[in-house]
Amino acid sequence: MNKRRDIEFKTRDGLTLRGWLFVPEGDGTRFPAISMSHGFAAVKEHGLAPFAEAFADAGFVVLVHDHRNFGASDGLPRQDIDPWVQVNDWRCAISWLETRPEVDADRIGIWGSSYSGGHALVLGATDRRLKCVVSQVPTISGYEQGRRRVSPDALPAFEQLQLDDLRARHRGESPRMPAVVSGNPAELAAYRAPDSVAFYTQALPEGAWSNTVTLRSTFAARMYEPGIWAERISPTPLLMIVATHDGVTMTDLELQAYERALQPKRLKLIPGGHFDPYGASLDEARLAATACFLEHLVH
C-alpha cells in the first residue's frame, strides 16, 4: 500500500503547479523516485493513477503533476499548450522532487506518455539528473503526425485558419478554442477517432477537465520534433513502449526513433492502438515500466 497526497510547487516564473505525491510504506529511508505527467490536453485523472500506484507499490516515490493551464494547476490562458514551456516546468517538478526528504535525489527516473512521452525524450537527453527514461507511445514528429492526419485537400484551409488565429491573438482577441475530441466532422477538433473520444471523455471528477484546447496549441504541436533527441539520451537507459497499431503518434515513427537511440535501450511492443496502454494493455505497459525502474533505480 502507499499514501497519496495533494501537493503543489512553483515554476521558475512563480506559477503554481499541482499534482499528487505517492509515497510507499517504509521505515523513513530515502526512496528512488519517478516523475510523471500526461499528454496533449489531458490531466492526471486520465488514467495515470494505476501506473503511479504500481510504481509506488514497487517502492518508488511518484510525483504526478498537471501541466500549467490544465487541471488543478494554475496558468492562463486555460487549455493552452506550449511544449517547451511544459518541458521547462517539468524540470521544476524534478527539482522539487529532489528536495523531498523521502527521495534519494541520485535515483530519479521519468515516465511520459504520448505528448509527454516526447517530453521525456527531450528531458532524458538534456537533464542528467535523470537515471532512467520511460517513454510510452511518444510523440516523435509533430510535422509528420500533422501531415498524415490532415488531408492534402484540407491542409490549405487548415493552415489559413491557424494563421488567422495568430493574427487575431496579436490584435488582443481571445484564442480560438476547438474541441480536443469530437465525433462530429463539422466541429473543429484535435482528435476524431472513436478511441480518442472514448479516452478523453471517460468519467472524470467534476471540473477536472474541459474538452477544449487553444488552436495555437495545435500550431505549436506541428512544430515540435522531440524524436530528434532520442539518440542523445545515451548513456541514460531508455525504455520505449510502443503500441503495434498506433494511429496517433504513429508506430513506424516511434520504431524509427528507437532505432536511432543508442544503448542502453529496450523496446516493449504492446498490442493495440495509442490508448490501449491505459486499458487493454495496461498490465503489460506498467509491468514493463516497473521492471525498467527497478533495474536502473534500485541498487
Short mmCIF file of C-alpha atoms in Angstrom, two decimals, residues 2-297:
data_model
loop_
_atom_site.label_atom_id
_atom_site.label_comp_id
_atom_site.label_asym_id
_atom_site.label_seq_id
_atom_site.Cartn_x
_atom_site.Cartn_y
_atom_site.Cartn_z
CA ASN A 2 1.04 3.62 -0.46
CA LYS A 3 -0.06 7.04 0.63
CA ARG A 4 -1.26 9.62 -1.91
CA ARG A 5 -1.48 13.29 -1.09
CA ASP A 6 -2.08 16.51 -2.98
CA ILE A 7 0.99 18.67 -3.50
CA GLU A 8 1.97 21.90 -5.21
CA PHE A 9 5.22 23.52 -6.32
CA LYS A 10 6.38 26.64 -8.13
CA THR A 11 7.75 27.04 -11.64
CA ARG A 12 10.65 29.35 -12.44
CA ASP A 13 8.22 32.16 -13.28
CA GLY A 14 6.34 31.72 -10.00
CA LEU A 15 3.32 29.78 -11.27
CA THR A 16 1.81 27.11 -9.04
CA LEU A 17 1.55 23.60 -10.44
CA ARG A 18 -0.37 20.94 -8.56
CA GLY A 19 -0.48 17.19 -8.52
CA TRP A 20 -0.21 14.03 -6.46
CA LEU A 21 2.66 12.56 -4.50
CA PHE A 22 2.61 8.81 -3.86
CA VAL A 23 4.86 7.63 -1.04
CA PRO A 24 5.49 3.92 -0.41
CA GLU A 25 5.23 2.49 3.05
CA GLY A 26 8.65 2.28 4.64
CA ASP A 27 10.91 2.93 7.55
CA GLY A 28 11.81 6.52 6.74
CA THR A 29 14.63 5.71 4.34
CA ARG A 30 15.02 7.68 1.15
CA PHE A 31 13.32 6.03 -1.81
CA PRO A 32 14.11 6.21 -5.53
CA ALA A 33 11.58 8.41 -7.31
CA ILE A 34 9.69 8.79 -10.58
CA SER A 35 8.28 11.98 -12.10
CA MET A 36 5.22 11.60 -14.34
CA SER A 37 2.93 13.78 -16.42
CA HIS A 38 0.31 13.44 -19.12
CA GLY A 39 -0.05 14.05 -22.83
CA PHE A 40 -1.77 16.54 -25.11
CA ALA A 41 -4.62 18.36 -23.33
CA ALA A 42 -5.00 15.59 -20.74
CA VAL A 43 -4.95 15.74 -16.94
CA LYS A 44 -3.61 13.40 -14.28
CA GLU A 45 -7.07 11.87 -13.79
CA HIS A 46 -6.86 10.45 -17.33
CA GLY A 47 -5.58 7.04 -16.25
CA LEU A 48 -2.27 7.90 -14.57
CA ALA A 49 -3.17 6.67 -11.07
CA PRO A 50 -2.92 2.94 -11.98
CA PHE A 51 0.66 3.49 -13.18
CA ALA A 52 1.65 5.67 -10.22
CA GLU A 53 0.13 3.24 -7.72
CA ALA A 54 2.00 0.31 -9.27
CA PHE A 55 5.28 2.23 -9.14
CA ALA A 56 4.69 3.26 -5.52
CA ASP A 57 3.81 -0.30 -4.54
CA ALA A 58 7.15 -1.34 -6.04
CA GLY A 59 8.95 1.06 -3.70
CA PHE A 60 9.14 4.37 -5.58
CA VAL A 61 8.07 7.86 -4.56
CA VAL A 62 5.97 9.08 -7.50
CA LEU A 63 5.15 12.66 -8.45
CA VAL A 64 2.33 13.23 -10.93
CA HIS A 65 1.61 16.84 -11.94
CA ASP A 66 -0.83 18.64 -14.18
CA HIS A 67 0.75 20.86 -16.80
CA ARG A 68 0.22 24.60 -16.48
CA ASN A 69 -3.13 25.83 -17.80
CA PHE A 70 -4.69 22.39 -17.19
CA GLY A 71 -6.43 20.54 -14.41
CA ALA A 72 -5.53 21.60 -10.89
CA SER A 73 -2.54 23.70 -11.97
CA ASP A 74 -2.63 27.46 -12.41
CA GLY A 75 -1.95 29.33 -15.62
CA LEU A 76 -3.64 31.40 -18.32
CA PRO A 77 -4.94 31.13 -20.92
CA ARG A 78 -6.60 27.92 -19.83
CA GLN A 79 -6.23 24.88 -22.08
CA ASP A 80 -3.17 26.32 -23.82
CA ILE A 81 -0.11 24.16 -24.63
CA ASP A 82 3.44 25.21 -25.37
CA PRO A 83 5.58 22.05 -25.43
CA TRP A 84 8.80 23.81 -24.47
CA VAL A 85 7.15 25.54 -21.54
CA GLN A 86 5.86 22.15 -20.39
CA VAL A 87 9.39 20.72 -20.65
CA ASN A 88 10.83 23.58 -18.59
CA ASP A 89 8.07 23.22 -15.99
CA TRP A 90 8.83 19.52 -15.75
CA ARG A 91 12.42 20.38 -14.85
CA CYS A 92 10.96 22.31 -11.91
CA ALA A 93 8.97 19.22 -10.92
CA ILE A 94 12.20 17.23 -10.89
CA SER A 95 13.93 19.93 -8.83
CA TRP A 96 11.06 19.89 -6.33
CA LEU A 97 11.20 16.11 -6.14
CA GLU A 98 14.93 16.28 -5.36
CA THR A 99 14.19 18.34 -2.23
CA ARG A 100 11.76 15.86 -0.70
CA PRO A 101 13.01 14.15 2.48
CA GLU A 102 11.54 10.85 1.23
CA VAL A 103 13.55 10.93 -2.01
CA ASP A 104 17.04 9.78 -2.90
CA ALA A 105 17.94 12.62 -5.28
CA ASP A 106 20.53 10.45 -7.02
CA ARG A 107 17.91 7.94 -8.15
CA ILE A 108 15.19 9.76 -10.11
CA GLY A 109 13.54 8.50 -13.29
CA ILE A 110 10.95 9.94 -15.66
CA TRP A 111 7.81 8.47 -17.24
CA GLY A 112 5.91 10.19 -20.03
CA SER A 113 3.16 9.09 -22.37
CA SER A 114 2.06 10.43 -25.75
CA TYR A 115 2.90 14.16 -25.89
CA SER A 116 4.72 13.88 -22.57
CA GLY A 117 6.43 10.76 -23.90
CA GLY A 118 8.09 13.17 -26.34
CA HIS A 119 8.92 15.49 -23.44
CA ALA A 120 10.54 12.54 -21.66
CA LEU A 121 12.87 12.04 -24.63
CA VAL A 122 13.90 15.70 -24.54
CA LEU A 123 14.44 15.67 -20.79
CA GLY A 124 16.28 12.36 -20.87
CA ALA A 125 18.72 13.82 -23.39
CA THR A 126 19.24 17.14 -21.63
CA ASP A 127 18.86 16.54 -17.88
CA ARG A 128 21.45 14.14 -16.46
CA ARG A 129 19.77 14.14 -13.07
CA LEU A 130 17.50 11.52 -14.61
CA LYS A 131 18.84 7.99 -14.30
CA CYS A 132 16.14 6.21 -16.32
CA VAL A 133 13.69 7.25 -19.07
CA VAL A 134 10.41 5.51 -19.88
CA SER A 135 8.70 6.92 -22.97
CA GLN A 136 5.31 5.38 -23.75
CA VAL A 137 3.67 5.78 -27.19
CA PRO A 138 5.62 9.05 -27.57
CA THR A 139 5.16 11.95 -29.91
CA ILE A 140 8.11 11.77 -32.30
CA SER A 141 7.39 14.31 -35.04
CA GLY A 142 4.68 16.92 -34.95
CA TYR A 143 5.27 17.64 -38.61
CA GLU A 144 4.82 14.03 -39.70
CA GLN A 145 1.80 13.49 -37.46
CA GLY A 146 0.14 16.60 -38.84
CA ARG A 147 0.98 15.71 -42.43
CA ARG A 148 -0.65 12.31 -42.07
CA ARG A 149 -3.70 13.40 -40.11
CA VAL A 150 -4.72 16.38 -42.28
CA SER A 151 -5.51 15.51 -45.87
CA PRO A 152 -3.72 17.48 -48.63
CA ASP A 153 -7.08 18.85 -49.80
CA ALA A 154 -7.91 20.19 -46.34
CA LEU A 155 -4.43 21.46 -45.47
CA PRO A 156 -4.55 24.95 -47.09
CA ALA A 157 -7.77 25.88 -45.28
CA PHE A 158 -6.45 24.46 -42.01
CA GLU A 159 -3.21 26.43 -42.26
CA GLN A 160 -5.14 29.59 -43.10
CA LEU A 161 -7.31 29.05 -40.03
CA GLN A 162 -4.20 28.84 -37.86
CA LEU A 163 -2.71 32.00 -39.38
CA ASP A 164 -5.97 33.88 -38.89
CA ASP A 165 -5.91 32.83 -35.24
CA LEU A 166 -2.33 34.05 -34.83
CA ARG A 167 -3.26 37.45 -36.27
CA ALA A 168 -6.32 37.65 -34.02
CA ARG A 169 -4.20 36.88 -30.96
CA HIS A 170 -1.78 39.64 -31.98
CA ARG A 171 -4.73 42.05 -32.03
CA GLY A 172 -5.55 41.01 -28.47
CA GLU A 173 -8.55 38.88 -29.29
CA SER A 174 -9.44 35.76 -27.35
CA PRO A 175 -7.92 32.50 -28.59
CA ARG A 176 -9.98 30.24 -30.79
CA MET A 177 -10.92 27.14 -28.80
CA PRO A 178 -11.67 23.99 -30.82
CA ALA A 179 -12.61 20.75 -29.10
CA VAL A 180 -9.96 18.28 -28.01
CA VAL A 181 -12.14 15.42 -29.30
CA SER A 182 -15.33 15.25 -31.30
CA GLY A 183 -17.05 12.64 -33.42
CA ASN A 184 -18.86 15.41 -35.33
CA PRO A 185 -16.98 16.07 -38.60
CA ALA A 186 -18.48 19.57 -38.74
CA GLU A 187 -16.82 20.54 -35.43
CA LEU A 188 -13.18 21.58 -35.32
CA ALA A 189 -11.30 19.12 -33.08
CA ALA A 190 -7.79 17.83 -32.45
CA TYR A 191 -8.87 14.17 -32.49
CA ARG A 192 -11.83 12.34 -34.05
CA ALA A 193 -11.14 8.61 -33.81
CA PRO A 194 -13.56 6.69 -31.56
CA ASP A 195 -10.78 5.50 -29.22
CA SER A 196 -9.61 9.10 -28.77
CA VAL A 197 -13.12 10.29 -27.98
CA ALA A 198 -13.63 7.44 -25.50
CA PHE A 199 -10.34 8.10 -23.72
CA TYR A 200 -10.70 11.84 -23.29
CA THR A 201 -14.39 11.80 -22.39
CA GLN A 202 -14.15 8.99 -19.82
CA ALA A 203 -15.84 9.65 -16.50
CA LEU A 204 -13.72 12.11 -14.51
CA PRO A 205 -14.31 14.13 -11.34
CA GLU A 206 -16.45 17.19 -11.98
CA GLY A 207 -14.36 20.12 -13.16
CA ALA A 208 -11.19 18.09 -13.69
CA TRP A 209 -11.09 18.52 -17.47
CA SER A 210 -12.55 20.63 -20.27
CA ASN A 211 -13.00 19.42 -23.84
CA THR A 212 -11.31 22.48 -25.34
CA VAL A 213 -7.78 23.43 -26.36
CA THR A 214 -6.42 26.57 -27.95
CA LEU A 215 -5.93 26.41 -31.69
CA ARG A 216 -2.39 27.73 -31.28
CA SER A 217 -1.61 24.58 -29.26
CA THR A 218 -2.04 22.59 -32.47
CA PHE A 219 0.11 25.13 -34.32
CA ALA A 220 2.87 24.62 -31.73
CA ALA A 221 2.46 20.84 -31.80
CA ARG A 222 3.07 20.74 -35.55
CA MET A 223 6.50 22.31 -34.98
CA TYR A 224 7.51 20.02 -32.12
CA GLU A 225 10.11 17.37 -33.02
CA PRO A 226 11.11 15.54 -29.82
CA GLY A 227 12.22 12.44 -31.71
CA ILE A 228 15.48 14.11 -32.73
CA TRP A 229 16.61 13.85 -29.09
CA ALA A 230 16.32 10.04 -28.92
CA GLU A 231 19.92 9.38 -30.00
CA ARG A 232 21.20 11.85 -27.38
CA ILE A 233 19.68 10.12 -24.33
CA SER A 234 22.52 7.61 -24.03
CA PRO A 235 24.16 6.73 -21.67
CA THR A 236 20.95 7.17 -19.67
CA PRO A 237 18.90 3.94 -20.01
CA LEU A 238 15.81 4.23 -22.21
CA LEU A 239 12.67 2.09 -22.40
CA MET A 240 10.25 2.82 -25.23
CA ILE A 241 6.79 1.29 -25.00
CA VAL A 242 5.22 1.23 -28.46
CA ALA A 243 1.74 0.11 -29.48
CA THR A 244 1.62 -2.05 -32.58
CA HIS A 245 -1.21 -0.08 -34.23
CA ASP A 246 -0.70 3.48 -33.03
CA GLY A 247 -2.56 5.84 -35.35
CA VAL A 248 -1.95 8.96 -33.22
CA THR A 249 1.80 9.18 -32.68
CA MET A 250 2.45 6.55 -35.37
CA THR A 251 4.07 3.19 -34.70
CA ASP A 252 6.58 3.48 -37.55
CA LEU A 253 7.83 6.88 -36.37
CA GLU A 254 8.30 5.51 -32.87
CA LEU A 255 10.21 2.46 -34.10
CA GLN A 256 12.44 4.63 -36.27
CA ALA A 257 13.24 6.84 -33.26
CA TYR A 258 14.02 3.74 -31.20
CA GLU A 259 16.42 2.53 -33.88
CA ARG A 260 18.24 5.88 -33.77
CA ALA A 261 18.59 5.72 -29.99
CA LEU A 262 21.87 4.38 -28.64
CA GLN A 263 22.43 1.76 -25.96
CA PRO A 264 21.41 1.12 -23.26
CA LYS A 265 17.88 0.84 -24.57
CA ARG A 266 14.98 -1.57 -24.58
CA LEU A 267 11.81 -1.80 -26.66
CA LYS A 268 8.49 -3.14 -25.42
CA LEU A 269 5.87 -3.74 -28.11
CA ILE A 270 2.33 -3.99 -26.81
CA PRO A 271 -0.75 -4.94 -28.81
CA GLY A 272 -3.32 -2.36 -29.80
CA GLY A 273 -3.63 1.32 -30.50
CA HIS A 274 -2.46 4.54 -28.90
CA PHE A 275 -4.77 4.40 -25.89
CA ASP A 276 -4.51 0.69 -25.12
CA PRO A 277 -1.65 1.18 -22.60
CA TYR A 278 -4.27 2.75 -20.34
CA GLY A 279 -6.78 -0.04 -20.92
CA ALA A 280 -6.47 -3.43 -22.58
CA SER A 281 -2.65 -3.43 -22.41
CA LEU A 282 -2.33 -1.65 -19.05
CA ASP A 283 -0.78 -4.60 -17.23
CA GLU A 284 1.88 -5.12 -19.90
CA ALA A 285 2.74 -1.43 -20.07
CA ARG A 286 3.09 -0.83 -16.35
CA LEU A 287 4.92 -4.11 -15.69
CA ALA A 288 7.49 -3.22 -18.36
CA ALA A 289 7.95 0.26 -16.91
CA THR A 290 8.18 -1.05 -13.34
CA ALA A 291 10.83 -3.58 -14.34
CA CYS A 292 12.86 -0.86 -16.04
CA PHE A 293 12.75 1.41 -12.99
CA LEU A 294 13.64 -1.46 -10.66
CA GLU A 295 16.62 -2.39 -12.83
CA HIS A 296 18.07 1.09 -13.10
CA LEU A 297 16.96 2.95 -9.96
#
